[in-house]
Amino acid sequence: MYTAHPDRYADMPYRRTGRSGLHLPALSLGLWHNFGPDRPAETQRAILRRAFDLGVTHFDLANNYGPPPGAAESALGGFLRSDFARYRDELVISTKAGYLMWPGPYGEFGSRKYLLSSLDQSLARMGLDYVDIFYSHRPDPKTPLEETMGALHSAVQQGKALYVGISNYSAEQTREAARILGELGTPLLIHQPRYSMLDRRPEDEGLLDTLDELQVGSIAYSPLEQGLLTSRYLDGIPEDSRAASDSPFLNTDAVTEDLVARLRSLHEIAAGRGQSLAQMALAWVLRGGRVTSALVGASSPQQLEDSVAAVRNLDFSDEELARIDAVIKG
């Protein structure tokens, strides 16, 4: 039987999420691509155990994570029963609905029918009575925002979610979602945007400013930019990399000579900080405390350990930030 490390809370920083009472670890574990049947179950179990032992108390999912869709939730459900049942109240488990899950007009986006049906399915796959955070995974251009936010509110009223969040919403959409939820009496807890040194849209488009103003938390996904902000691409495209597989999320066209040169420059800055490029990229997202948590994936316990080591140095000098900006912006 798994027994968690007694010092699991010693080193991980925890940050208050917006104006709520919920604290999240600076690094959270995303179960996007490494928790399907194509990965060994013992490796998945080892990653989850190591994460919790290191103070990573937040496991982030969505209905379509796997592959195939639903597989990550089913896998986590098994491990919750076998390893983590007695630690449920120490865990924050989130899931989302918004992308395609089943055929027909009710299998994606933001209708009340889809969101609440999807949540029921997610809870069944994980064997849970509730999730800690339930997200609208993306805005629905054809469904009134009142209906989508009303469904999130209903999830809380029904006791199936403790908090609600949104992902991939613009600053303007976020402001309106927060207003609607506030009027319903279920505050918007958190926003999950894509954010990294290479993708600064949350800064440039005013989303982070909006979240600060609304006192809403944030958790960044893809802080390592699909692996680009690691040491893997410093010499070009490895044969076994995501880019080499022409993934829809990263392909060979994205890895240009200019980008590789910039990555090498960033690697040099990271080395001067005593960090790997990946560790510096995570620290950069978390700098200054504006972002509540950063999501990392892991294909092994060792990879997770490397990411968690980023929390040892989250401070940047003005000179370091200027050098990073000069590399990124040219």
mmCIF file of C-alpha atoms in Angstrom, residues 29-160:
data_model
loop_
_atom_site.group_PDB
_atom_site.id
_atom_site.type_symbol
_atom_site.label_atom_id
_atom_site.label_comp_id
_atom_site.label_asym_id
_atom_site.label_seq_id
_atom_site.Cartn_x
_atom_site.Cartn_y
_atom_site.Cartn_z
ATOM 1 C CA LEU A 29 0.378 18.030 -12.716
ATOM 2 C CA GLY A 30 -1.510 17.925 -16.000
ATOM 3 C CA LEU A 31 -2.683 14.494 -17.191
ATOM 4 C CA TRP A 32 -3.062 15.495 -20.826
ATOM 5 C CA HIS A 33 -0.984 13.100 -22.922
ATOM 6 C CA ASN A 34 0.680 10.569 -20.631
ATOM 7 C CA PHE A 35 -2.239 8.779 -19.011
ATOM 8 C CA GLY A 36 -3.741 6.646 -21.760
ATOM 9 C CA PRO A 37 -3.539 2.888 -22.404
ATOM 10 C CA ASP A 38 -0.473 3.405 -24.618
ATOM 11 C CA ARG A 39 1.615 4.220 -21.508
ATOM 12 C CA PRO A 40 2.593 1.626 -18.865
ATOM 13 C CA ALA A 41 0.282 1.757 -15.866
ATOM 14 C CA GLU A 42 3.188 1.417 -13.448
ATOM 15 C CA THR A 43 4.847 4.496 -14.943
ATOM 16 C CA GLN A 44 1.613 6.445 -14.544
ATOM 17 C CA ARG A 45 1.305 5.297 -10.938
ATOM 18 C CA ALA A 46 4.934 6.225 -10.230
ATOM 19 C CA ILE A 47 4.437 9.738 -11.651
ATOM 20 C CA LEU A 48 1.360 10.371 -9.520
ATOM 21 C CA ARG A 49 2.987 9.046 -6.371
ATOM 22 C CA ARG A 50 6.142 11.083 -6.907
ATOM 23 C CA ALA A 51 4.099 14.190 -7.620
ATOM 24 C CA PHE A 52 2.186 13.905 -4.354
ATOM 25 C CA ASP A 53 5.363 13.106 -2.420
ATOM 26 C CA LEU A 54 6.829 16.370 -3.768
ATOM 27 C CA GLY A 55 3.832 18.426 -2.683
ATOM 28 C CA VAL A 56 2.055 18.532 -6.048
ATOM 29 C CA THR A 57 -1.475 18.283 -4.685
ATOM 30 C CA HIS A 58 -3.326 19.363 -7.838
ATOM 31 C CA PHE A 59 -4.089 16.914 -10.660
ATOM 32 C CA ASP A 60 -5.603 18.622 -13.719
ATOM 33 C CA LEU A 61 -7.683 16.755 -16.305
ATOM 34 C CA ALA A 62 -10.325 17.254 -18.980
ATOM 35 C CA ASN A 63 -12.965 14.935 -20.368
ATOM 36 C CA ASN A 64 -10.994 14.517 -23.619
ATOM 37 C CA TYR A 65 -7.561 13.776 -22.096
ATOM 38 C CA GLY A 66 -5.932 10.458 -22.886
ATOM 39 C CA PRO A 67 -5.655 9.439 -25.599
ATOM 40 C CA PRO A 68 -8.298 8.226 -26.278
ATOM 41 C CA PRO A 69 -10.717 10.765 -24.775
ATOM 42 C CA GLY A 70 -11.764 9.794 -21.267
ATOM 43 C CA ALA A 71 -8.761 7.536 -20.708
ATOM 44 C CA ALA A 72 -6.910 9.887 -18.365
ATOM 45 C CA GLU A 73 -9.918 10.250 -16.085
ATOM 46 C CA SER A 74 -10.420 6.484 -16.049
ATOM 47 C CA ALA A 75 -6.742 5.923 -15.254
ATOM 48 C CA LEU A 76 -6.784 8.457 -12.445
ATOM 49 C CA GLY A 77 -9.928 6.871 -11.052
ATOM 50 C CA GLY A 78 -8.127 3.561 -10.714
ATOM 51 C CA PHE A 79 -5.168 5.156 -8.962
ATOM 52 C CA LEU A 80 -7.434 7.149 -6.662
ATOM 53 C CA ARG A 81 -8.994 3.910 -5.495
ATOM 54 C CA SER A 82 -5.741 1.955 -5.172
ATOM 55 C CA ASP A 83 -3.347 4.634 -3.908
ATOM 56 C CA PHE A 84 -4.963 7.915 -2.973
ATOM 57 C CA ALA A 85 -8.381 7.175 -1.454
ATOM 58 C CA ARG A 86 -7.277 8.152 2.044
ATOM 59 C CA TYR A 87 -5.648 11.339 0.696
ATOM 60 C CA ARG A 88 -8.676 12.627 -1.228
ATOM 61 C CA ASP A 89 -9.105 15.639 1.046
ATOM 62 C CA GLU A 90 -5.461 16.623 0.439
ATOM 63 C CA LEU A 91 -5.943 16.614 -3.344
ATOM 64 C CA VAL A 92 -7.341 19.191 -5.750
ATOM 65 C CA ILE A 93 -8.786 17.430 -8.790
ATOM 66 C CA SER A 94 -10.045 19.444 -11.730
ATOM 67 C CA THR A 95 -11.678 18.545 -15.011
ATOM 68 C CA LYS A 96 -13.094 20.404 -17.995
ATOM 69 C CA ALA A 97 -15.656 20.111 -20.747
ATOM 70 C CA GLY A 98 -15.793 21.941 -24.050
ATOM 71 C CA TYR A 99 -14.119 19.907 -26.774
ATOM 72 C CA LEU A 100 -15.614 17.041 -28.793
ATOM 73 C CA MET A 101 -16.476 13.974 -26.737
ATOM 74 C CA TRP A 102 -19.326 12.180 -28.525
ATOM 75 C CA PRO A 103 -21.187 12.440 -31.860
ATOM 76 C CA GLY A 104 -24.066 14.774 -32.530
ATOM 77 C CA PRO A 105 -24.914 18.329 -31.564
ATOM 78 C CA TYR A 106 -24.719 17.743 -27.786
ATOM 79 C CA GLY A 107 -21.168 16.404 -27.592
ATOM 80 C CA GLU A 108 -19.066 19.570 -27.396
ATOM 81 C CA PHE A 109 -18.915 23.316 -26.647
ATOM 82 C CA GLY A 110 -20.913 25.034 -23.903
ATOM 83 C CA SER A 111 -24.563 24.081 -23.722
ATOM 84 C CA ARG A 112 -26.066 23.210 -20.366
ATOM 85 C CA LYS A 113 -26.915 19.734 -21.666
ATOM 86 C CA TYR A 114 -23.350 19.005 -22.744
ATOM 87 C CA LEU A 115 -21.538 20.468 -19.743
ATOM 88 C CA LEU A 116 -23.595 18.767 -17.059
ATOM 89 C CA SER A 117 -23.773 15.452 -18.931
ATOM 90 C CA SER A 118 -20.018 15.558 -19.411
ATOM 91 C CA LEU A 119 -19.421 16.260 -15.727
ATOM 92 C CA ASP A 120 -21.546 13.269 -14.770
ATOM 93 C CA GLN A 121 -19.498 11.093 -17.118
ATOM 94 C CA SER A 122 -16.216 12.469 -15.733
ATOM 95 C CA LEU A 123 -17.261 11.772 -12.155
ATOM 96 C CA ALA A 124 -18.242 8.217 -13.109
ATOM 97 C CA ARG A 125 -14.884 7.598 -14.813
ATOM 98 C CA MET A 126 -12.959 8.873 -11.782
ATOM 99 C CA GLY A 127 -15.249 7.273 -9.206
ATOM 100 C CA LEU A 128 -15.764 10.608 -7.463
ATOM 101 C CA ASP A 129 -18.763 12.367 -5.981
ATOM 102 C CA TYR A 130 -17.323 15.782 -6.835
ATOM 103 C CA VAL A 131 -14.376 17.543 -8.433
ATOM 104 C CA ASP A 132 -12.688 20.484 -6.807
ATOM 105 C CA ILE A 133 -12.731 22.629 -9.977
ATOM 106 C CA PHE A 134 -14.945 22.266 -13.051
ATOM 107 C CA TYR A 135 -14.029 24.322 -16.114
ATOM 108 C CA SER A 136 -15.664 25.479 -19.293
ATOM 109 C CA HIS A 137 -12.784 24.430 -21.546
ATOM 110 C CA ARG A 138 -13.479 26.944 -24.307
ATOM 111 C CA PRO A 139 -16.040 29.630 -25.141
ATOM 112 C CA ASP A 140 -18.999 28.650 -27.299
ATOM 113 C CA PRO A 141 -19.741 31.235 -30.010
ATOM 114 C CA LYS A 142 -23.306 29.985 -30.476
ATOM 115 C CA THR A 143 -24.468 29.486 -26.877
ATOM 116 C CA PRO A 144 -25.330 32.447 -24.628
ATOM 117 C CA LEU A 145 -22.654 32.922 -21.999
ATOM 118 C CA GLU A 146 -25.451 33.030 -19.425
ATOM 119 C CA GLU A 147 -26.292 29.409 -20.225
ATOM 120 C CA THR A 148 -22.696 28.201 -20.014
ATOM 121 C CA MET A 149 -22.027 30.008 -16.749
ATOM 122 C CA GLY A 150 -25.410 28.888 -15.439
ATOM 123 C CA ALA A 151 -24.364 25.276 -16.023
ATOM 124 C CA LEU A 152 -21.163 25.841 -14.014
ATOM 125 C CA HIS A 153 -23.246 27.387 -11.236
ATOM 126 C CA SER A 154 -25.570 24.364 -11.292
ATOM 127 C CA ALA A 155 -22.594 22.014 -10.929
ATOM 128 C CA VAL A 156 -21.729 23.771 -7.665
ATOM 129 C CA GLN A 157 -25.350 23.870 -6.508
ATOM 130 C CA GLN A 158 -25.650 20.134 -7.159
ATOM 131 C CA GLY A 159 -22.534 19.423 -5.092
ATOM 132 C CA LYS A 160 -20.631 18.048 -8.079
#
